[in-house]
Coordinates of C-alpha atoms and ligand atoms in Angstrom, one line a residue:
X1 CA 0.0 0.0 0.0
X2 CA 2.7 2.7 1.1
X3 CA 4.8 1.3 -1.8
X4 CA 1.7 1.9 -4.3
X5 CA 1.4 5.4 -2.7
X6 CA 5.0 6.7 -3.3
X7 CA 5.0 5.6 -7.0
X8 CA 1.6 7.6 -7.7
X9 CA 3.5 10.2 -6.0
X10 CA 6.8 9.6 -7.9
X11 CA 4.8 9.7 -11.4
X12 CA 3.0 13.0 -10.1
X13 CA 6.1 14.6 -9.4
X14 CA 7.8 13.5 -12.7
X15 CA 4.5 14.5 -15.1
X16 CA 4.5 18.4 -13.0
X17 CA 8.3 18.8 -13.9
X18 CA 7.6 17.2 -17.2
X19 CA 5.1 20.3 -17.9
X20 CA 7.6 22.8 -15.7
X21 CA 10.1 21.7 -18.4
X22 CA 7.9 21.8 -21.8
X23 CA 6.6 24.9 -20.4
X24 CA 9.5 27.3 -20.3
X25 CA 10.2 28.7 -23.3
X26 CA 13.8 29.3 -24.1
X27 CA 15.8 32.0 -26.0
X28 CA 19.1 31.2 -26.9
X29 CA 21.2 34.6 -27.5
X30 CA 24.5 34.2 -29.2
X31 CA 27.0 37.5 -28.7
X32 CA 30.2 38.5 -28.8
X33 CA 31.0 38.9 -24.7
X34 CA 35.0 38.7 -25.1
X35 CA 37.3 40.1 -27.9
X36 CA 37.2 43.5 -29.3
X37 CA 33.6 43.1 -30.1
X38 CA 32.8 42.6 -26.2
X39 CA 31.2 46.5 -26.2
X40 CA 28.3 45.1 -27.9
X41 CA 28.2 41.8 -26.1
X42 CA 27.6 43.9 -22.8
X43 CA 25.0 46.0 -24.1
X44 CA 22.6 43.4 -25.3
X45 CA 22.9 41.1 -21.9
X46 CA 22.7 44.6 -20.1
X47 CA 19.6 45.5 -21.8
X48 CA 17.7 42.0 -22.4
X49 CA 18.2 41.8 -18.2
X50 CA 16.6 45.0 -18.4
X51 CA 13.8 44.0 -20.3
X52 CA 13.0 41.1 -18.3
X53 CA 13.4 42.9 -14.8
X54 CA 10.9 45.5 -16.4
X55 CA 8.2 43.5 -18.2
X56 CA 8.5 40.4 -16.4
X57 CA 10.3 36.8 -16.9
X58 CA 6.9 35.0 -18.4
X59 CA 4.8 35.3 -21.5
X60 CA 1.4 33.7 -22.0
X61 CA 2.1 31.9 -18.7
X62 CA 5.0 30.1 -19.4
X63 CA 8.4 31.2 -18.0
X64 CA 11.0 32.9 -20.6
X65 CA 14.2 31.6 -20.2
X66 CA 17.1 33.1 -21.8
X67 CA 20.4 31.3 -22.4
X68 CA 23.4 33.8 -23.0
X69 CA 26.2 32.3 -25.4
X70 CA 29.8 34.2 -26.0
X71 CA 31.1 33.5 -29.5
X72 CA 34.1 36.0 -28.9
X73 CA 33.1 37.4 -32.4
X74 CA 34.3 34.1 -34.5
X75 CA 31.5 33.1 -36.8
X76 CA 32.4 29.1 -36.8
X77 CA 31.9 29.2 -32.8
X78 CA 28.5 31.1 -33.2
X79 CA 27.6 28.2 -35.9
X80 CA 28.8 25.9 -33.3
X81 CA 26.7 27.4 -30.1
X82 CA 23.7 28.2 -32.3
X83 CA 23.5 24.5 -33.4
X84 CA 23.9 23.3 -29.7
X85 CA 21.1 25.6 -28.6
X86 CA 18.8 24.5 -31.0
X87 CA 19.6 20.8 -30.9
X88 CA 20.3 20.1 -27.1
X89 CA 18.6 23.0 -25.5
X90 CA 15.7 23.6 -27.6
X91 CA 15.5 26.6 -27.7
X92 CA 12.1 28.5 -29.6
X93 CA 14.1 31.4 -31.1
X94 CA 18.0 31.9 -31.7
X95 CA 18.5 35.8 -31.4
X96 CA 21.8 38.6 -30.7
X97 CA 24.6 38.5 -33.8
X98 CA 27.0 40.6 -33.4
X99 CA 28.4 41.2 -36.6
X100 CA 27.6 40.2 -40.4
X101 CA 30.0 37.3 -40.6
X102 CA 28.4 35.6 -37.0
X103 CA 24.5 36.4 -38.3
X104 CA 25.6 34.9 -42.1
X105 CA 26.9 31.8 -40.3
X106 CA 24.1 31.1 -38.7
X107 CA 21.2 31.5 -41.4
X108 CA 21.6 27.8 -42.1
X109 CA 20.6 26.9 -38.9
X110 CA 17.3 28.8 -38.7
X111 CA 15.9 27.6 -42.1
X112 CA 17.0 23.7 -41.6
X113 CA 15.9 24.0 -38.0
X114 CA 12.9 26.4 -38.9
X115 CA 14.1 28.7 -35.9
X116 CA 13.1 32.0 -35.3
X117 CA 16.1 34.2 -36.1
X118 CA 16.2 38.0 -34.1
X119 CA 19.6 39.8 -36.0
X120 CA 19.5 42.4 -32.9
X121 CA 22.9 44.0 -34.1
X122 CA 24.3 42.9 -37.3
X123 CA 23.4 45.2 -40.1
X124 CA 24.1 44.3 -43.6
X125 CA 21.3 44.4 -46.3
X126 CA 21.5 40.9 -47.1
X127 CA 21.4 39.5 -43.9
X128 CA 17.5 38.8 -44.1
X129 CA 17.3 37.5 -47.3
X130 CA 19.6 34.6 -46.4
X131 CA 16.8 33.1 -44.3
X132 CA 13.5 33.2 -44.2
X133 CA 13.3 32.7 -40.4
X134 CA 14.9 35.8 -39.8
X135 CA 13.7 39.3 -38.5
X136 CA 15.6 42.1 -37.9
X137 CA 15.5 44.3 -35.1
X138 CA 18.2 46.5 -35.4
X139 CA 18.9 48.5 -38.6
X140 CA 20.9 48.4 -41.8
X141 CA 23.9 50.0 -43.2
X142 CA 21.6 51.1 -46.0
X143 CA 18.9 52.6 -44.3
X144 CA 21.2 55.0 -42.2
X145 CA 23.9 55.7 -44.9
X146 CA 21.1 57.8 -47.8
X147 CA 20.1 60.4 -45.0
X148 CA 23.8 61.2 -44.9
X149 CA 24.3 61.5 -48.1
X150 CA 21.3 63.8 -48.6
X151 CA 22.7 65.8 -45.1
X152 CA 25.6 66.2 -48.0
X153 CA 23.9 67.7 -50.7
X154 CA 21.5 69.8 -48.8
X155 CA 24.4 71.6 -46.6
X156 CA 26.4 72.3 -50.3
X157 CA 29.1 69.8 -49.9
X158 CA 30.9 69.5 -53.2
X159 CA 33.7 66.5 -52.8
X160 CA 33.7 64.2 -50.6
X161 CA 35.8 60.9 -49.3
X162 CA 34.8 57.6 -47.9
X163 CA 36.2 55.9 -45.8
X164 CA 34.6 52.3 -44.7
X165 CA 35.4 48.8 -43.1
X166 CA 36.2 46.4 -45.9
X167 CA 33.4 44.0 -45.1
X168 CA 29.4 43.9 -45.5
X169 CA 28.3 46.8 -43.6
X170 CA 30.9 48.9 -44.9
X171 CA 30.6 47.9 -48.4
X172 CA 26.8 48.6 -47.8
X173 CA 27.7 52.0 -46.7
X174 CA 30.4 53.0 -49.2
X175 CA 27.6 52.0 -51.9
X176 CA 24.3 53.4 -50.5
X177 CA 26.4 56.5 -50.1
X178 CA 28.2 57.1 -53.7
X179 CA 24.7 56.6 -55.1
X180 CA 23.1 58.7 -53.4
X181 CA 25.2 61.7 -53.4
X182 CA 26.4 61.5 -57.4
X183 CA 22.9 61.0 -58.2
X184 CA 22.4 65.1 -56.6
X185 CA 25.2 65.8 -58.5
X186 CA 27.9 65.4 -55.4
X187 CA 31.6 64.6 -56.1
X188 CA 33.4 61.3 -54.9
X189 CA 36.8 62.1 -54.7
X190 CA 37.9 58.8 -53.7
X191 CA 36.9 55.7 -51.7
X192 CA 39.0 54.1 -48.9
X193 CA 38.1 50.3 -47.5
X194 CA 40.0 49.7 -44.1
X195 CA 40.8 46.4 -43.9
X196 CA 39.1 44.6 -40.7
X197 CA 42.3 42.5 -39.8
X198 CA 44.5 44.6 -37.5
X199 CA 42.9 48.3 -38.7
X200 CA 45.4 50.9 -38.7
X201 CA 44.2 54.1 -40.1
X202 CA 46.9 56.2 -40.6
X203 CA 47.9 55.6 -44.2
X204 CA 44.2 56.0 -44.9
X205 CA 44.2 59.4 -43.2
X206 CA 46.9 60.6 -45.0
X207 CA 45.6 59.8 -48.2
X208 CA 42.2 61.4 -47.4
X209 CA 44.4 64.3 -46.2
X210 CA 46.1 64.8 -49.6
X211 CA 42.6 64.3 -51.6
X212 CA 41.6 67.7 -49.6
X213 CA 37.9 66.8 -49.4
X214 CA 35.3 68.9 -47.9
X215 CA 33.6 65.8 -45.5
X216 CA 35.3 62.3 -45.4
X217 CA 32.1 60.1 -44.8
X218 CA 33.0 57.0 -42.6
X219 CA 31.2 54.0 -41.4
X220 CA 33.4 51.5 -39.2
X221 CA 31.8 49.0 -36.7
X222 CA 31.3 50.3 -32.9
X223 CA 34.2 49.4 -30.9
X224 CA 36.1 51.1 -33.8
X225 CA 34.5 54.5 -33.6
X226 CA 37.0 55.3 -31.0
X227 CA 40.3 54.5 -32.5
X228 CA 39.3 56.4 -35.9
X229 CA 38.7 59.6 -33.6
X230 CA 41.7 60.1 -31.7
X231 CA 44.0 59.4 -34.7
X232 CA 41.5 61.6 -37.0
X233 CA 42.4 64.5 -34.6
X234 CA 46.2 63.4 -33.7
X235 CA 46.7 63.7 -37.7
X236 CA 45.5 67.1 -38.1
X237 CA 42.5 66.6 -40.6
X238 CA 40.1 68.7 -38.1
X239 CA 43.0 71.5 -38.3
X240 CA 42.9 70.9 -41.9
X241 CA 39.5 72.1 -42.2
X242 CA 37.7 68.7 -42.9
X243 CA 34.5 67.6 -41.7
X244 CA 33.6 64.5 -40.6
X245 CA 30.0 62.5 -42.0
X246 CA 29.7 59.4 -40.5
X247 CA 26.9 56.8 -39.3
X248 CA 25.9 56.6 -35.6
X249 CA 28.3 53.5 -35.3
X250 CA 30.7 55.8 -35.3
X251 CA 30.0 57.6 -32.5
X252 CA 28.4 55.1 -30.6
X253 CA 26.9 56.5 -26.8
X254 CA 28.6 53.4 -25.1
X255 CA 32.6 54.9 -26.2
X256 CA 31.1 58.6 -27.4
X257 CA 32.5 60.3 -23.5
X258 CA 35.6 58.9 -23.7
X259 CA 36.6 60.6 -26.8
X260 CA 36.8 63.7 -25.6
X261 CA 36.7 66.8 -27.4
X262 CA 38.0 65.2 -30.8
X263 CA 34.3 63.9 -31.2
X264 CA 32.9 67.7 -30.8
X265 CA 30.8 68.9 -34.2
X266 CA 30.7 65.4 -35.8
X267 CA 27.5 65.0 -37.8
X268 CA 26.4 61.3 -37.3
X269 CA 23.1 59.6 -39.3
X270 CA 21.5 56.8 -37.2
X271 CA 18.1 55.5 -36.1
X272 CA 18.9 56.3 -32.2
X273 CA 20.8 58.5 -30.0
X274 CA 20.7 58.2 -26.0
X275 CA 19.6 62.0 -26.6
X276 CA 16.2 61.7 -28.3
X277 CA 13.7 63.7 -26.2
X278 CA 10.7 61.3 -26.5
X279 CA 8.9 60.4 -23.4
X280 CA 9.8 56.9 -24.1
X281 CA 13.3 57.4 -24.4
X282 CA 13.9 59.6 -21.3
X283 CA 12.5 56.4 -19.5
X284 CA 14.4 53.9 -21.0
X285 CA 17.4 56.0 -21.0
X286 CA 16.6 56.9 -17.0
X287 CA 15.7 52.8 -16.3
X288 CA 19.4 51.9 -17.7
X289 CA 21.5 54.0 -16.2
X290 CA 19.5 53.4 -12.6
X291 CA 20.4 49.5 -13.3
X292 CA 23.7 50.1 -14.6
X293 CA 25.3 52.9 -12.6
X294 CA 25.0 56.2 -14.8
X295 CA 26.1 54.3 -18.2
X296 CA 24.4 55.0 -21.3
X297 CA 22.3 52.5 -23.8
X298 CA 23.5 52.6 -27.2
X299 CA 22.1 51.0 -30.6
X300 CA 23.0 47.7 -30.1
X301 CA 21.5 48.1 -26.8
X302 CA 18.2 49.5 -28.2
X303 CA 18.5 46.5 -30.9
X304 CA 18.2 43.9 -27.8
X305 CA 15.4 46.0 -26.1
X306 CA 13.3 46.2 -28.9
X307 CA 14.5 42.5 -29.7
X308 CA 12.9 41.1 -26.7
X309 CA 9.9 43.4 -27.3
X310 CA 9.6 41.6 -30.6
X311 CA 9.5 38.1 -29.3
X312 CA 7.6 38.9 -26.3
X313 CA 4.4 40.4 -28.7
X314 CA 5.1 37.2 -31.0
X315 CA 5.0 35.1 -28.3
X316 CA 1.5 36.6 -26.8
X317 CA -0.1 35.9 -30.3
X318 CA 0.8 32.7 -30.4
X319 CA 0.7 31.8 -26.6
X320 CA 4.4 30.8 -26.7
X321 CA 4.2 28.3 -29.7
X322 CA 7.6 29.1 -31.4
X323 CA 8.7 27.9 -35.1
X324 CA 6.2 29.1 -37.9
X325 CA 3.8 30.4 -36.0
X326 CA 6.0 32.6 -34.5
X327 CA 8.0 34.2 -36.9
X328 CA 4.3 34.8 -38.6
X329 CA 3.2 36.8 -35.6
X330 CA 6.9 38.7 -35.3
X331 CA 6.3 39.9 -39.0
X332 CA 3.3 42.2 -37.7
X333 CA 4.5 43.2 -35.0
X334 CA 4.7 47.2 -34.1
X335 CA 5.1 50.0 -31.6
X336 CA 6.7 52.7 -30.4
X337 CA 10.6 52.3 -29.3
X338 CA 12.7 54.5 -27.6
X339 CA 14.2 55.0 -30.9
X340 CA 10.5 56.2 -32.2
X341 CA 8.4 54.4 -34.4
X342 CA 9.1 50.3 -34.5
X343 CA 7.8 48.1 -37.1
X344 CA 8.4 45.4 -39.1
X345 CA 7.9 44.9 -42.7
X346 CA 6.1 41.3 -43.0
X347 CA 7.1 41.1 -47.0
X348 CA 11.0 41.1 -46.1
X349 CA 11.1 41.4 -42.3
X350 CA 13.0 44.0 -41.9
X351 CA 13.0 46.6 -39.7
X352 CA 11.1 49.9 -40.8
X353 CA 12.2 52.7 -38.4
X354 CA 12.6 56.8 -39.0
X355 CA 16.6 57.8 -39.6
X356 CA 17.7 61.1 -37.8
X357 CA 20.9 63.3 -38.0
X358 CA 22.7 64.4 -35.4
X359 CA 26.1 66.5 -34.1
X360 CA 28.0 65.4 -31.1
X361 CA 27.5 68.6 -28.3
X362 CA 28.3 68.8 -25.0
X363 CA 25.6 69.0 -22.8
X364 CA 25.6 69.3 -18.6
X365 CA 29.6 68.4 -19.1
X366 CA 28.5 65.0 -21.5
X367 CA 28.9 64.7 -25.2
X368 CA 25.9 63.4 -27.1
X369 CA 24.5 62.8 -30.3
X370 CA 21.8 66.0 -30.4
X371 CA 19.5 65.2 -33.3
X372 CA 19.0 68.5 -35.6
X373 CA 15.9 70.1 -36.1
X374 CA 14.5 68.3 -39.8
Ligands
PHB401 C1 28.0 44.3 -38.6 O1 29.0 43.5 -38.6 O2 27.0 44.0 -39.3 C2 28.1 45.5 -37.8 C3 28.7 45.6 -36.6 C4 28.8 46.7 -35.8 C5 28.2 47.9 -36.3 C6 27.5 47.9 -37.5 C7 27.4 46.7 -38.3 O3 28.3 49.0 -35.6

């Protein structure tokens, strides 16, 4: 009899931790946390703890259980670690990418595995159409790069050069950008590709020195925003009387501080500054730096907020069913971001997202991006 009584119990206990188990639903997010990458890394744990802490750890009633991977920016390990999640964890959606080369390794994996995909950071065109399981939340080199141009030809700048990383996102800008600003008639004067490997920029400098442009337009990946600054200033190109265009990446609000004064009149395109006045914002902004002693959110940051926002609505629709019926409710999802309007575009799922332009000021002893008055 007592024997009868403990196995009833046994099988009780097992079957509740059997639906405990089938009922979390897990998020496996792959990120660079080492390496010279590790900037971004931080920002999207940092802000996908936020997230949680603010909206809760459970959707449709089922727990949401995120497992945090660091690929140290190396695209086989993200393959690797994306595989494992999907195969041994079982996870319902795969989601970070730090860079182009990590979110391009990983496509495979979504469509065979029919995975939900959230690119949160990487941002070359192409990324989404090498899955269809994937939907961006971040933006694209693309969608940044026109406004610049057209910043360009509005403000009377006749010669420009440009001055990109030698991979996707750069060769998304350098393109988006020649287009846009021969087509209103502007002058290329020549284009510079950095290569990724062990950047140095001084013999770029100097060459964009002796071509005596107006503006040198630059894109290079956050982390590397930094670097271009101080030797942009330490060269004498400011002194020289030229300007610098660049995307937000550039001058990113986790490194913008610490570079000083050289940073001081840039004019950056991008689809979110830490300065945006927005109600939304000012909370977001306020929430962060109360959880992370007085730092600052940047892009990548907003990319893993609005990420989790993303999957949380798609989850709600489909009461935390994951594969198809996911990604179908993730491509009509929409609302209102810190960085403004949110949506995405269920034909391509891209992001669709308003693209500002702003100049680095000082404000209350800070530097910030300060959009400009359209
Ligand atoms: C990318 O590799 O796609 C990438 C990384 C960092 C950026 C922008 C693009 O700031």
């Amino acid at each position: 009899m007592h024997k009868r009584r403990f196995l009833l119990a046994a099988v009780a206990l097992a079957s509740a931790a059997a639906i405990q188990a089938q009922e979390s639903i897990k998020i496996g997010l792959v990120v660079p946390m080492t390496g010279p990458f590790a900037s971004t890394g931080r920002q999207v744990e940092n802000n996908v703890k936020l997230y949680q802490s603010l909206h809760g750890d459970s959707v449709a009633g089922r727990k949401v259980e995120v497992i945090l991977k660091d690929d140290g920016g190396v695209a086989d390990t993200t393959r690797r670690l994306a595989q494992e999640l999907v195969l041994k964890d079982k996870v319902s959606v795969l989601a970070g990418f730090g860079l182009t080369p990590l979110a391009f390794a990983t496509a495979p994996i979504a469509t065979q595995s029919k995975t939900p995909m959230v690119v949160m950071n990487a941002a070359t065109a192409a990324i989404t159409e090498r899955s269809p399981f994937i939907v961006r939340s971040g933006f694209t080199l693309p969608q940044v790069t026109a406004p610049a141009a057209q910043w360009a030809l509005k403000n009377g700048v006749k010669r420009v050069v440009t001055l990109v990383a030698d991979y996707g996102p750069g060769l998304d800008a350098e393109k988006t950008f020649v287009e846009t600003y021969k087509a209103g008639g502007g002058e290329i004067v020549e284009s510079l590709r950095v290569p990724m490997a062990n950047p140095d920029f001084a013999p770029f400098l100097q060459r964009v020195r002796d071509a005596k442009p107006e503006v040198v337009f630059v894109f290079v990946p956050s982390g590397m925003g930094a670097g271009f600054m101080k030797q942009f200033t330490e060269r004498g190109l400011a002194q020289a009387g030229i300007r610098v265009l660049a995307t937000g990446d550039v001058v990113d609000d986790d490194l913008l501080n610490d570079m000083g004064d050289a940073a001081l009149g840039v004019i950056s395109s991008f689809h979110y500054s830490a300065a945006l006045p927005s109600a939304v914002n000012r909370k977001y902004v306020a929430d962060y730096t109360k959880a992370y002693a007085s730092a600052r959110p940047n892009f990548h940051g907003v990319g893993a907020y609005d990420g989790m926002h993303l999957i949380y609505e798609g989850l709600k629709k489909t009461k935390g069913e994951g594969g198809q019926a996911l990604l179908d409710a993730m491509k009509a999802v929409s609302f209102e971001s810190p960085r403004g309007k949110f949506a995405i575009d269920p034909a391509t799922r891209e992001v669709v997202q308003d693209v500002r332009l702003h100049k680095v000021e000082r404000v209350g002893g800070q530097l910030f991006n300060v959009p400009l008055a359209p």
